[in-house]
N, CA, C and O of each residue as an XYZ file, in Angstrom:
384
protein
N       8.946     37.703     -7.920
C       7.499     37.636     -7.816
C       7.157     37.004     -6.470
O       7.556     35.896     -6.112
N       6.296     37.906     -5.689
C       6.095     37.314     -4.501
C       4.594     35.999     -4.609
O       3.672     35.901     -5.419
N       4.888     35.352     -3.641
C       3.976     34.100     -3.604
C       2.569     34.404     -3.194
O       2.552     35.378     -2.441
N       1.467     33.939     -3.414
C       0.030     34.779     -3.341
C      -0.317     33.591     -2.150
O       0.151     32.455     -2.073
N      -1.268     34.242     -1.284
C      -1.870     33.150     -0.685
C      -2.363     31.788     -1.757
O      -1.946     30.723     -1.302
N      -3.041     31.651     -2.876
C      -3.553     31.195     -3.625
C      -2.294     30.371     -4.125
O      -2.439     29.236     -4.579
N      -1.207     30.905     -4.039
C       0.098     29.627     -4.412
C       0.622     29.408     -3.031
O       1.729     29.510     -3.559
N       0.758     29.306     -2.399
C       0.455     28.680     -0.844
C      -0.191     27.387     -0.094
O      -0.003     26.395      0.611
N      -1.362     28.434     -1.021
C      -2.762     27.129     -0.734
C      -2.680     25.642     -1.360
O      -3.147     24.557     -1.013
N      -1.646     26.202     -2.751
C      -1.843     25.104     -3.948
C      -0.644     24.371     -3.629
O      -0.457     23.184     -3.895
N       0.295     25.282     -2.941
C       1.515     24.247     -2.811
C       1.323     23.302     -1.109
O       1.872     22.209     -0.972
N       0.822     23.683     -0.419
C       0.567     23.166      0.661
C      -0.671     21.632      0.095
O      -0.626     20.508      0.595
N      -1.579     22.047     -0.947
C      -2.128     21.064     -1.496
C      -0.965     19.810     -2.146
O      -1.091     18.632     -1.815
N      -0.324     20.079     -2.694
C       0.747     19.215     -3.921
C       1.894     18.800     -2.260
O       2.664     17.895     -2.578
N       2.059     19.120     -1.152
C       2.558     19.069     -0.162
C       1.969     17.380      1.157
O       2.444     16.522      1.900
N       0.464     17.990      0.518
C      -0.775     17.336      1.622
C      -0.381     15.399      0.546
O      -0.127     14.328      1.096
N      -0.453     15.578     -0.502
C      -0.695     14.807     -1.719
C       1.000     14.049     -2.399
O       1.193     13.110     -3.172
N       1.780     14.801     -1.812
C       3.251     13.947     -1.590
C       2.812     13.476     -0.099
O       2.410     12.330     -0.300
N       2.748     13.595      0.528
C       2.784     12.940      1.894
C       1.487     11.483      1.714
O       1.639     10.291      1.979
N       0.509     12.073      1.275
C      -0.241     10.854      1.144
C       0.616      9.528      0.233
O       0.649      8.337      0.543
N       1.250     10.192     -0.941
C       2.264      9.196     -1.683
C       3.067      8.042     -0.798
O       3.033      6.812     -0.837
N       3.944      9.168      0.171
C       4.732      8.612      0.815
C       3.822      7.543      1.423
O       3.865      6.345      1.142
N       3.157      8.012      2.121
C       2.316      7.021      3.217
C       1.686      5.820      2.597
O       1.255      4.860      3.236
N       1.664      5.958      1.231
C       0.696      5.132      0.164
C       1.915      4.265      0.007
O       1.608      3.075      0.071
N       3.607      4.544     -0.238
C       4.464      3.607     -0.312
C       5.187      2.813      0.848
O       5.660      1.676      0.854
N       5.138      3.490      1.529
C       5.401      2.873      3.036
C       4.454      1.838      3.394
O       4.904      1.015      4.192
N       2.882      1.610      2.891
C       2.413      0.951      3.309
C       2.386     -0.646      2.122
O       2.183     -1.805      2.484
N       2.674     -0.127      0.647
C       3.417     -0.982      0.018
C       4.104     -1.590      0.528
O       3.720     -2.758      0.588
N       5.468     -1.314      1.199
C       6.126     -1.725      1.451
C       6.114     -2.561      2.560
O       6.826     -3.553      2.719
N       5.387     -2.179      3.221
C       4.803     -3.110      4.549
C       4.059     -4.469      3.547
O       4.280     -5.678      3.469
N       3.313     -3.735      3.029
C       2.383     -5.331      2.451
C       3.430     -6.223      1.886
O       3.160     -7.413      2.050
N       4.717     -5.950      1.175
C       5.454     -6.634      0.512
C       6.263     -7.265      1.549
O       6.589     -8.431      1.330
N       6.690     -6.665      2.747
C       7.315     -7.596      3.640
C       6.394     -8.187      4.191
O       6.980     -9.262      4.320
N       5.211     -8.399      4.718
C       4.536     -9.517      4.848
C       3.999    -10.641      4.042
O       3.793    -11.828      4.292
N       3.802     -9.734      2.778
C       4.053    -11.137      1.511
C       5.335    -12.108      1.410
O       5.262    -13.270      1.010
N       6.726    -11.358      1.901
C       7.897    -11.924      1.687
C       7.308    -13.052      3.447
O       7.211    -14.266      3.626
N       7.129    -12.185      4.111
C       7.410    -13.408      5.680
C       6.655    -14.569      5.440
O       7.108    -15.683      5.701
N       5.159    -14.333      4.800
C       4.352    -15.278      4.586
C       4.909    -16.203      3.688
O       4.573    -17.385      3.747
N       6.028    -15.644      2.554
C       6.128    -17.179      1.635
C       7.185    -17.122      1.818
O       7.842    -17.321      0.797
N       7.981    -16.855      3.045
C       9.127    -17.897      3.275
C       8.551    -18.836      4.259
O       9.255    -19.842      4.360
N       7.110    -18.850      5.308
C       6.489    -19.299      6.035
C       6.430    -20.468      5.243
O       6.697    -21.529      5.807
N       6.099    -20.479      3.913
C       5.884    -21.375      3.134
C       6.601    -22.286      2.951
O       6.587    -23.348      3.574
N       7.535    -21.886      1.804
C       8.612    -22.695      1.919
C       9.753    -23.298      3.473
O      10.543    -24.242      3.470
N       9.570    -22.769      4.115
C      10.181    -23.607      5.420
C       9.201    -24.429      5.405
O       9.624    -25.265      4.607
N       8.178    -24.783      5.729
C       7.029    -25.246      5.640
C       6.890    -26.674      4.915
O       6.816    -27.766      5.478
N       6.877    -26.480      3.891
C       7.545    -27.664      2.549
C       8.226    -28.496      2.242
O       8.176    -29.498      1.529
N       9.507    -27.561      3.392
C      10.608    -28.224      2.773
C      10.668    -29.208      4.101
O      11.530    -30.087      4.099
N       9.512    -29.052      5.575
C       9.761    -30.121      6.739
C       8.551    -31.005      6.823
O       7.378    -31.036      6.449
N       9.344    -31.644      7.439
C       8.042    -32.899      7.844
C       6.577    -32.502      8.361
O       6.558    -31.594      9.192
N       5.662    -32.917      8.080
C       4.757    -32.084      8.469
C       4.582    -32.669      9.883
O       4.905    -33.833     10.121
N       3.912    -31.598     11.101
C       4.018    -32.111     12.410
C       2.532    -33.029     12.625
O       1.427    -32.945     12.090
N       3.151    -34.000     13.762
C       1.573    -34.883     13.906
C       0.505    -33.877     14.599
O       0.871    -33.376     15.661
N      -0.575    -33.586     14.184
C      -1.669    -33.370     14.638
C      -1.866    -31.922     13.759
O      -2.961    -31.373     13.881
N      -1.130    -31.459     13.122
C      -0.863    -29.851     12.324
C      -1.985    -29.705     11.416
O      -1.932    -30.491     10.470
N      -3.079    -28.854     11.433
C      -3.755    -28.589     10.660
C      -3.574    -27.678      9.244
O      -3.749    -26.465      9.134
N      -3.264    -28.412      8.442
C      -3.090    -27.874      6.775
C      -3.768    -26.338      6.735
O      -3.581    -25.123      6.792
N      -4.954    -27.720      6.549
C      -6.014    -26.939      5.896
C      -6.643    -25.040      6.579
O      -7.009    -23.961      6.114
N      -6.431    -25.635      7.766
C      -6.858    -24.027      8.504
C      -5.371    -23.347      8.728
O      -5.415    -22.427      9.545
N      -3.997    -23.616      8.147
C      -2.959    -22.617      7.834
C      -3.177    -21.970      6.894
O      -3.074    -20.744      6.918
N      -3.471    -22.530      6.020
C      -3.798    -22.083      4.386
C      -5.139    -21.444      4.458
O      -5.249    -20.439      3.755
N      -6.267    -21.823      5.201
C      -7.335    -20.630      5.435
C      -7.177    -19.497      5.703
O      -7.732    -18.480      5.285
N      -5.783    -19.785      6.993
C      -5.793    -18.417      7.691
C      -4.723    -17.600      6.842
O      -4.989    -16.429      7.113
N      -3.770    -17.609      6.054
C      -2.869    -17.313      4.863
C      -3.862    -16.712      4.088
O      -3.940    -15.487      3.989
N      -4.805    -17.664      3.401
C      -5.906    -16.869      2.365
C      -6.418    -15.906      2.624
O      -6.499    -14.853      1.991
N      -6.954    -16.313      3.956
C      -7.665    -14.613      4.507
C      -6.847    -13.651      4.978
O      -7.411    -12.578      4.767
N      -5.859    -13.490      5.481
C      -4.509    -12.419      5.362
C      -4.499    -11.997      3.678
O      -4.862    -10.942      3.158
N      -4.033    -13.038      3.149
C      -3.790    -12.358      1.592
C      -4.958    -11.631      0.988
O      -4.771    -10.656      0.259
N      -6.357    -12.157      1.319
C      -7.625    -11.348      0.875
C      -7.518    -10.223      1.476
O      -7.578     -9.270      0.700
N      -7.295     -9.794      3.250
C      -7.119     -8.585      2.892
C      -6.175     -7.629      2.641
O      -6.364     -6.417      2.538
N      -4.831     -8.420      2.518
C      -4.000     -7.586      1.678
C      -4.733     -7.261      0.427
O      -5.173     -6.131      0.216
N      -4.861     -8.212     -0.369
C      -5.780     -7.070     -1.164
C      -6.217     -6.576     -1.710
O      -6.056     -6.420     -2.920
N      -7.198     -5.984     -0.778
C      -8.102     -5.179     -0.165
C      -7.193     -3.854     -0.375
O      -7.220     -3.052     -1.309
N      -6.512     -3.870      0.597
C      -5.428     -2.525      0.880
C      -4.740     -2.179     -0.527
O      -4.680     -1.118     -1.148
N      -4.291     -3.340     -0.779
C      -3.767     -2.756     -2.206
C      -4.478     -2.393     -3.287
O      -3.797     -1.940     -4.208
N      -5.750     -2.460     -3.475
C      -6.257     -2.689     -3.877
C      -6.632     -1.108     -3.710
O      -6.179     -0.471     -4.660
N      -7.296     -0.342     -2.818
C      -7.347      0.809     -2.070
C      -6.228      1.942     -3.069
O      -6.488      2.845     -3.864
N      -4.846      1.327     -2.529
C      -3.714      2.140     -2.353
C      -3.692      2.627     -3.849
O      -3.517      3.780     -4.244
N      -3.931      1.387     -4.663
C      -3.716      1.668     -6.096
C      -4.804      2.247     -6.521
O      -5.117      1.382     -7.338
N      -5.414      2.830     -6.586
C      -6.955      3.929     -6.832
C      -6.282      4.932     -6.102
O      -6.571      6.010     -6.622
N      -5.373      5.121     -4.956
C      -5.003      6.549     -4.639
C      -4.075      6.942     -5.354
O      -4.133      8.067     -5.849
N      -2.732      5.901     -5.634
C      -1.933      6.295     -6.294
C      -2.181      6.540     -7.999
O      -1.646      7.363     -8.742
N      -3.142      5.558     -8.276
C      -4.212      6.243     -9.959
C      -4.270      7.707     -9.832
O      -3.595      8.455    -10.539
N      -5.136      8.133     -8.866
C      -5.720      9.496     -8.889
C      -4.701     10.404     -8.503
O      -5.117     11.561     -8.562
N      -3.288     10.298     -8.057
C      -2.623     11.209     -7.608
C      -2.529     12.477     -9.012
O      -3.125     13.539     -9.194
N      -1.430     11.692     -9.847
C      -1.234     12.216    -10.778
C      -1.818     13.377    -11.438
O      -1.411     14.527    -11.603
N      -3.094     12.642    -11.837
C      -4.106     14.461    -11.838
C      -4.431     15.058    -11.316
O      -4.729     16.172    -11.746
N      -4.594     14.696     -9.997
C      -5.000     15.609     -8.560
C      -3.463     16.800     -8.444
O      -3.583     18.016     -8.591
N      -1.952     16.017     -8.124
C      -1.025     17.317     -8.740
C      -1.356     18.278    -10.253
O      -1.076     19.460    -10.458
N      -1.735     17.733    -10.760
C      -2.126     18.510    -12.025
C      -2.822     19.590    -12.035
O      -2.616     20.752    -12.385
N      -3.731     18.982    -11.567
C      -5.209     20.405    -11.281
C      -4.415     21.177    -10.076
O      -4.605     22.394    -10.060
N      -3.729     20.756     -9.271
C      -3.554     21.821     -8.311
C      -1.941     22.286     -8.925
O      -1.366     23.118     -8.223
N      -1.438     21.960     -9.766
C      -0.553     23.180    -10.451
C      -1.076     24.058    -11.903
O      -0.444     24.868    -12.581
N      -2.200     23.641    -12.030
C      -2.662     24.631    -13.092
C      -3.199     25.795    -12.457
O      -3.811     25.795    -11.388
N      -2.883     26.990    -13.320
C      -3.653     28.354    -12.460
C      -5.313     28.174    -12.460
O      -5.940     27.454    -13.237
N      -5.712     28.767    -11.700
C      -7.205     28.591    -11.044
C      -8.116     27.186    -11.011
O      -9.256     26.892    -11.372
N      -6.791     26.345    -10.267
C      -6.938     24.712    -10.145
C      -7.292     24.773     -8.897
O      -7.542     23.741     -8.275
């Protein structure tokens, strides 16, 4: 059975929608190694003397607001990766 434009279209769709996946886990994965750098930042952190004049309080501001917009992003990513699932769906059902 030869392939119709119309299964073409649909597989180049389910094509467009793995690649967004990928890109959706790659960027997981980015957020998770900066979660990992940030709390080993931490713990080195903890475990030394604190330096004279070192401001706490605006490390941990600037940490909070990194982690707020992490996320943000994740936050994003996971509403794309929600909707994937049926989005392949409809585009492997016939006249999807």
């Amino acid at each position: 059975m030869a392939a119709t434009a119309r299964d073409e279209d649909r597989l180049a769709r389910i094509e467009e929608r793995q690649d967004a996946l990928i890109r959706g886990v790659a960027q997981m994965n980015e957020t998770l190694a900066a979660h990992t750098a940030m709390l080993e930042r931490i713990l080195l952190a903890a475990a030394e003397e604190p330096p004279q004049g070192g401001d706490l309080a605006e490390a941990l501001r600037a940490m909070a607001n990194a982690l707020s917009a992490q996320e943000a992003v994740m936050a994003r990513l996971e509403a794309r990766l929600a909707a994937l699932p049926g989005e392949i769906a409809a585009a492997l059902v016939p006249g999807g």
